[in-house]
Amino acid sequence: MGICLGSLTACGQTEPGKAAGPSPGYTRLLQTLYRNTVPTVMPAALAKELRQPADVLLLDSRTPVEYKVSHLRGARFVHYDSIATEKFEGVDRSRPVVVYCSVGYRSERLGERLHALGFKQVRNLYGGLFEWVNEGYPVYNAQGPTKNVHPYSLLWSPWLKQGNKVYK
């Protein structure tokens, strides 16, 4: 997979929607983590979809600390530790849902749970929040747009290539 030099900005970041996609190393890592039980959606496709007046429900399956640092705009927090018992009462089972976490492993478990509860249109954000940010898409916290991202741990932080790594 090559990098399109025309898409690089002066700061060394790619413009949103013009990213080359995940690095080959990150792609290999994700292949070892994913069970392929939940269809994925690429960051560029989700960003395009979110620009439309659609009713996509975004579910963030990380920890409270990770979510507080940053998340996708409008995402609902679902603590990873509560996935097995969460019932999602009052949520339309036919509503399109996109789940995500840092890299996509925890969110795939959430997607499996949603399927078991009868949700029909569930997708997992490919590469998770890391790939979303790496491709130049925005994240938010309670104050608004932010460059801060919680990298989960020192072990996983090398896969987050953009944004400010914040361990709060």
Coordinates of N, CA and C in Angstrom, one line a residue, residues 31-32 43 54 57 71 84 97 108 133 142 150 155:
Q31 N -6.0 -7.8 11.8 CA -6.3 -9.1 11.3 C -6.2 -10.2 12.4
T32 N -5.2 -10.0 13.3 CA -5.1 -10.9 14.4 C -6.1 -10.7 15.6
P43 N -13.2 4.5 8.2 CA -13.4 5.9 8.7 C -13.9 6.8 7.6
A54 N -28.6 11.4 8.6 CA -28.9 10.0 8.9 C -29.1 9.8 10.4
L57 N -26.5 5.6 15.2 CA -26.2 5.6 16.6 C -24.8 5.2 16.8
H71 N -13.9 11.5 22.1 CA -14.8 10.5 21.4 C -15.4 11.1 20.1
A84 N -22.0 -7.2 28.6 CA -22.7 -8.5 28.8 C -24.0 -8.3 29.4
V97 N -26.3 1.2 13.6 CA -25.4 1.4 14.8 C -24.0 1.2 14.3
E108 N -16.0 -4.8 18.8 CA -16.5 -6.0 18.1 C -17.3 -6.9 19.1
V133 N -8.7 9.0 14.0 CA -7.8 10.2 14.2 C -6.6 10.2 13.3
A142 N -16.0 17.2 26.4 CA -17.1 18.0 26.9 C -17.0 19.5 26.5
H150 N -6.9 9.3 24.2 CA -6.4 8.4 25.2 C -5.9 7.2 24.4
L155 N 1.5 0.1 25.5 CA 1.7 -1.0 24.5 C 0.9 -0.6 23.2

